[in-house]
């Protein structure tokens, strides 16, 4: 099975690449894709660059050019839910675009005609994540993840996103990957480890915790790859 593993930033995928052997590099559409065998799995790994457009391009390229049939995303997020602390893991059950706004035409936030406000992650992959969390003895929270082309460092914006979408965490790529995978019938799973609380300290906290939280997320994704490999 060909499995895609994406991040947005080098820091999010470096911990994964470090654990792979005989990695090959491919340059496509101004980005670098890494392929490697992991047990019975054919992996395609890449960081997209930050934001919805770059992450949609990477997801579509992985599916169309590399034949990816399951998509996993590993990275960091800002917390909305007060119970979420730095390093906590959130598995997205549903994702939405908090910056998509044609409310001037009477539509709800996050909606455009023929689209969906919420995209649902694959229940089977969520089940594998629960199994991994149990085996590793780590806490995994299921939650709604809101995506937008903004680094949120403002308690009022964060509160609005939480209230409008019942979102637990926010980031800048998940829903874009979800839209592409949903349209192309590729099951997807988006994992985020908290790096900040999307508040006034978010910029500082993000820089401080990017590496450790990225590593936590990548380590969890690696364990999911082990389960997928053994299930083959
Ligand atoms: N990813 C991690 N923290 C974030 C924040 N505060 N805003 C947007 N994306 C993020």
CSV table of C-alpha atoms and ligand atoms in Angstrom, one decimal:
chain,number,residue,atom,x,y,z
A,1,UNK,CA,0.0,0.0,0.0
A,2,UNK,CA,1.2,3.5,-0.8
A,3,UNK,CA,0.9,5.8,2.2
A,4,UNK,CA,1.5,9.5,2.2
A,5,UNK,CA,2.9,11.2,5.3
A,6,UNK,CA,2.7,15.0,5.2
A,7,UNK,CA,3.8,17.9,7.4
A,8,UNK,CA,3.8,21.6,6.7
A,9,UNK,CA,7.3,22.5,7.8
A,10,UNK,CA,10.7,20.7,7.7
A,11,UNK,CA,10.6,20.3,11.5
A,12,UNK,CA,7.4,18.3,11.2
A,13,UNK,CA,8.7,15.6,8.9
A,14,UNK,CA,12.5,15.5,9.8
A,15,UNK,CA,11.8,13.2,12.8
A,16,UNK,CA,10.1,10.8,10.3
A,17,UNK,CA,12.8,11.0,7.6
A,18,UNK,CA,15.5,10.3,10.2
A,19,UNK,CA,13.9,6.9,10.9
A,20,UNK,CA,13.8,5.8,7.3
A,21,UNK,CA,16.5,4.0,5.3
A,22,UNK,CA,17.3,4.2,1.6
A,23,UNK,CA,15.3,7.4,1.1
A,24,UNK,CA,15.0,8.6,-2.5
A,25,UNK,CA,14.3,12.3,-3.4
A,26,UNK,CA,12.0,13.4,-6.2
A,27,UNK,CA,11.4,17.0,-7.3
A,28,UNK,CA,7.9,17.7,-8.4
A,29,UNK,CA,6.0,21.0,-8.8
A,30,UNK,CA,8.6,23.0,-6.9
A,31,UNK,CA,8.7,20.7,-3.9
A,32,UNK,CA,10.7,17.7,-2.7
A,33,UNK,CA,9.0,14.3,-2.1
A,34,UNK,CA,10.8,11.5,-0.3
A,35,UNK,CA,10.0,7.8,-1.0
A,36,UNK,CA,11.1,4.9,1.1
A,37,UNK,CA,10.0,1.3,1.9
A,38,UNK,CA,8.9,0.8,5.5
A,39,UNK,CA,8.2,-2.9,6.0
A,40,UNK,CA,5.5,-3.7,3.5
A,41,UNK,CA,4.5,0.0,3.1
A,42,UNK,CA,5.6,2.3,0.3
A,43,UNK,CA,5.9,5.7,1.9
A,44,UNK,CA,5.8,9.1,0.3
A,45,UNK,CA,6.9,11.8,2.7
A,46,UNK,CA,6.9,15.6,2.2
A,47,UNK,CA,6.5,18.9,3.9
A,48,UNK,CA,4.2,21.2,1.9
A,49,UNK,CA,5.2,24.6,3.1
A,50,UNK,CA,2.8,26.5,5.3
A,51,UNK,CA,-0.9,27.1,4.5
A,52,UNK,CA,-3.9,25.8,2.7
A,53,UNK,CA,-2.7,26.3,-0.9
A,54,UNK,CA,0.7,24.6,-0.5
A,55,UNK,CA,-0.8,21.8,1.5
A,56,UNK,CA,-3.5,21.2,-1.1
A,57,UNK,CA,-0.9,21.1,-3.8
A,58,UNK,CA,1.2,18.6,-1.9
A,59,UNK,CA,-1.8,16.3,-1.1
A,60,UNK,CA,-3.0,16.3,-4.7
A,61,UNK,CA,0.6,15.6,-6.0
A,62,UNK,CA,1.0,12.7,-3.6
A,63,UNK,CA,-2.3,11.2,-4.8
A,64,UNK,CA,-2.0,11.9,-8.5
A,65,UNK,CA,1.7,11.5,-9.1
A,66,UNK,CA,2.7,9.0,-6.4
A,67,UNK,CA,-0.4,7.0,-6.1
A,68,UNK,CA,-0.9,7.6,-2.4
A,69,UNK,CA,-4.0,5.6,-1.1
A,70,UNK,CA,-4.0,6.6,2.6
A,71,UNK,CA,-2.9,10.0,3.9
A,72,UNK,CA,-1.5,10.8,7.3
A,73,UNK,CA,-0.6,14.3,8.4
A,74,UNK,CA,1.7,15.0,11.3
A,75,UNK,CA,2.3,18.5,12.8
A,76,UNK,CA,1.6,21.1,15.5
A,77,UNK,CA,-1.5,23.2,16.4
A,78,UNK,CA,-2.7,26.0,18.6
A,79,UNK,CA,-5.0,24.9,21.4
A,80,UNK,CA,-8.5,26.2,21.7
A,81,UNK,CA,-10.0,23.8,24.2
A,82,UNK,CA,-8.8,24.8,27.7
A,83,UNK,CA,-8.0,21.2,28.6
A,84,UNK,CA,-5.3,21.0,25.9
A,85,UNK,CA,-1.8,21.7,27.0
A,86,UNK,CA,1.6,21.9,25.2
A,87,UNK,CA,2.5,18.6,23.7
A,88,UNK,CA,-1.0,17.1,24.0
A,89,UNK,CA,-2.1,15.1,20.9
A,90,UNK,CA,-5.3,15.9,19.0
A,91,UNK,CA,-6.7,13.6,16.3
A,92,UNK,CA,-9.0,15.5,14.0
A,93,UNK,CA,-12.5,13.9,13.8
A,94,UNK,CA,-13.7,16.7,11.5
A,95,UNK,CA,-12.0,19.7,9.9
A,96,UNK,CA,-13.2,23.0,8.7
A,97,UNK,CA,-11.9,26.3,7.2
A,98,UNK,CA,-12.3,29.1,9.7
A,99,UNK,CA,-11.3,31.8,7.2
A,100,UNK,CA,-13.7,30.8,4.4
A,101,UNK,CA,-16.4,33.5,4.5
A,102,UNK,CA,-19.2,34.2,2.0
A,103,UNK,CA,-21.6,35.0,4.7
A,104,UNK,CA,-22.5,38.2,2.7
A,105,UNK,CA,-24.6,35.8,0.5
A,106,UNK,CA,-26.4,34.2,3.5
A,107,UNK,CA,-24.1,31.1,3.8
A,108,UNK,CA,-22.7,29.9,7.1
A,109,UNK,CA,-19.0,30.5,7.9
A,110,UNK,CA,-16.8,27.8,6.3
A,111,UNK,CA,-19.2,27.0,3.5
A,112,UNK,CA,-19.2,27.5,-0.2
A,113,UNK,CA,-21.8,26.1,-2.6
A,114,UNK,CA,-21.1,22.4,-3.4
A,115,UNK,CA,-18.6,22.3,-0.6
A,116,UNK,CA,-19.0,21.1,3.0
A,117,UNK,CA,-18.3,23.0,6.3
A,118,UNK,CA,-16.9,19.9,7.9
A,119,UNK,CA,-14.7,17.1,6.4
A,120,UNK,CA,-14.6,13.9,8.3
A,121,UNK,CA,-11.4,11.9,8.9
A,122,UNK,CA,-11.4,8.2,8.2
A,123,UNK,CA,-13.0,6.2,11.1
A,124,UNK,CA,-10.7,3.2,10.5
A,125,UNK,CA,-7.5,5.4,10.8
A,126,UNK,CA,-9.0,7.0,13.9
A,127,UNK,CA,-9.5,3.5,15.3
A,128,UNK,CA,-5.9,2.6,14.6
A,129,UNK,CA,-4.9,5.9,16.4
A,130,UNK,CA,-6.9,4.9,19.5
A,131,UNK,CA,-5.3,1.5,19.5
A,132,UNK,CA,-1.8,3.1,19.3
A,133,UNK,CA,-2.7,5.5,22.1
A,134,UNK,CA,-3.7,2.5,24.3
A,135,UNK,CA,-0.6,0.5,23.5
A,136,UNK,CA,1.8,3.5,24.0
A,137,UNK,CA,-0.1,4.7,27.1
A,138,UNK,CA,-0.5,8.2,25.7
A,139,UNK,CA,-3.5,10.5,25.9
A,140,UNK,CA,-5.1,11.2,22.5
A,141,UNK,CA,-7.9,13.6,22.3
A,142,UNK,CA,-10.5,13.5,19.5
A,143,UNK,CA,-11.5,16.9,18.4
A,144,UNK,CA,-12.6,19.4,15.7
A,145,UNK,CA,-9.7,21.1,14.0
A,146,UNK,CA,-10.2,24.5,12.3
A,147,UNK,CA,-7.8,25.5,9.5
A,148,UNK,CA,-7.0,28.9,8.1
A,149,UNK,CA,-4.3,31.0,6.4
A,150,UNK,CA,-3.6,32.8,9.6
A,151,UNK,CA,-1.2,32.2,12.5
A,152,UNK,CA,-3.6,33.0,15.4
A,153,UNK,CA,-2.1,34.8,18.3
A,154,UNK,CA,-5.2,36.6,19.5
A,155,UNK,CA,-7.5,35.4,22.2
A,156,UNK,CA,-10.5,37.1,20.6
A,157,UNK,CA,-10.0,35.4,17.2
A,158,UNK,CA,-9.3,32.1,18.9
A,159,UNK,CA,-12.5,32.4,21.0
A,160,UNK,CA,-14.5,33.2,17.8
A,161,UNK,CA,-13.1,30.2,16.0
A,162,UNK,CA,-13.9,27.9,18.9
A,163,UNK,CA,-17.5,29.2,19.3
A,164,UNK,CA,-18.3,29.3,15.6
A,165,UNK,CA,-17.0,25.9,14.7
A,166,UNK,CA,-16.9,24.1,18.1
A,167,UNK,CA,-13.2,23.7,17.3
A,168,UNK,CA,-10.7,22.3,19.8
A,169,UNK,CA,-7.5,23.2,18.0
A,170,UNK,CA,-6.5,25.4,15.0
A,171,UNK,CA,-3.8,25.2,12.4
A,172,UNK,CA,-3.1,26.1,8.8
A,173,UNK,CA,-3.3,23.0,6.6
A,174,UNK,CA,-5.5,20.2,7.8
A,175,UNK,CA,-8.8,21.1,6.2
A,176,UNK,CA,-7.1,21.8,2.8
A,177,UNK,CA,-5.6,18.3,2.9
A,178,UNK,CA,-9.0,16.9,3.9
A,179,UNK,CA,-10.8,18.7,1.0
A,180,UNK,CA,-8.3,17.1,-1.5
A,181,UNK,CA,-8.5,13.6,0.0
A,182,UNK,CA,-12.3,13.7,0.3
A,183,UNK,CA,-12.6,14.8,-3.3
A,184,UNK,CA,-10.2,12.0,-4.4
A,185,UNK,CA,-11.6,9.3,-2.1
A,186,UNK,CA,-8.4,8.9,-0.2
A,187,UNK,CA,-8.9,8.1,3.5
A,188,UNK,CA,-7.1,10.6,5.7
A,189,UNK,CA,-6.0,11.2,9.3
A,190,UNK,CA,-4.7,14.5,10.7
A,191,UNK,CA,-2.7,14.5,13.9
A,192,UNK,CA,-1.5,17.6,15.8
A,193,UNK,CA,0.5,18.1,18.9
A,194,UNK,CA,-0.1,21.3,20.7
A,195,UNK,CA,2.7,23.9,20.4
A,196,UNK,CA,0.9,27.0,21.8
A,197,UNK,CA,-2.5,28.3,22.9
A,198,UNK,CA,-3.1,30.7,20.0
A,199,UNK,CA,-3.0,33.6,22.4
A,200,UNK,CA,-0.6,36.6,22.9
A,201,UNK,CA,2.3,34.3,23.7
A,202,UNK,CA,1.6,32.0,20.7
A,203,UNK,CA,4.6,33.2,18.6
A,204,UNK,CA,7.1,32.7,21.4
A,205,UNK,CA,5.6,29.3,22.5
A,206,UNK,CA,5.4,28.1,18.9
A,207,UNK,CA,9.2,28.7,18.4
A,208,UNK,CA,9.9,27.2,21.8
A,209,UNK,CA,7.8,24.0,21.4
A,210,UNK,CA,7.8,23.4,17.6
A,211,UNK,CA,10.6,20.7,17.8
A,212,UNK,CA,9.4,18.8,20.8
A,213,UNK,CA,5.7,18.8,19.8
A,214,UNK,CA,6.6,17.9,16.2
A,215,UNK,CA,8.6,15.0,17.5
A,216,UNK,CA,5.7,13.7,19.6
A,217,UNK,CA,3.3,13.8,16.7
A,218,UNK,CA,5.8,12.1,14.4
A,219,UNK,CA,6.6,9.4,16.9
A,220,UNK,CA,2.8,8.6,17.2
A,221,UNK,CA,2.5,8.6,13.4
A,222,UNK,CA,5.4,6.1,13.2
A,223,UNK,CA,3.5,3.8,15.5
A,224,UNK,CA,0.5,4.0,13.3
A,225,UNK,CA,2.6,3.0,10.3
A,226,UNK,CA,3.7,-0.1,12.3
A,227,UNK,CA,0.1,-1.1,12.7
A,228,UNK,CA,-0.7,-0.4,9.0
A,229,UNK,CA,2.4,-2.5,8.1
A,230,UNK,CA,1.4,-5.4,10.3
A,231,UNK,CA,-2.2,-5.3,8.9
A,232,UNK,CA,-1.0,-5.8,5.4
B,1,LIG,N1,-0.1,26.0,14.3
B,1,LIG,C1,0.4,26.0,15.5
B,1,LIG,N2,0.0,27.0,16.3
B,1,LIG,C2,-0.7,27.8,15.5
B,1,LIG,C3,-1.4,29.0,15.6
B,1,LIG,N3,-1.4,29.6,16.8
B,1,LIG,N4,-2.1,29.5,14.6
B,1,LIG,C4,-2.1,28.8,13.4
B,1,LIG,N5,-1.5,27.7,13.2
B,1,LIG,C5,-0.8,27.1,14.2
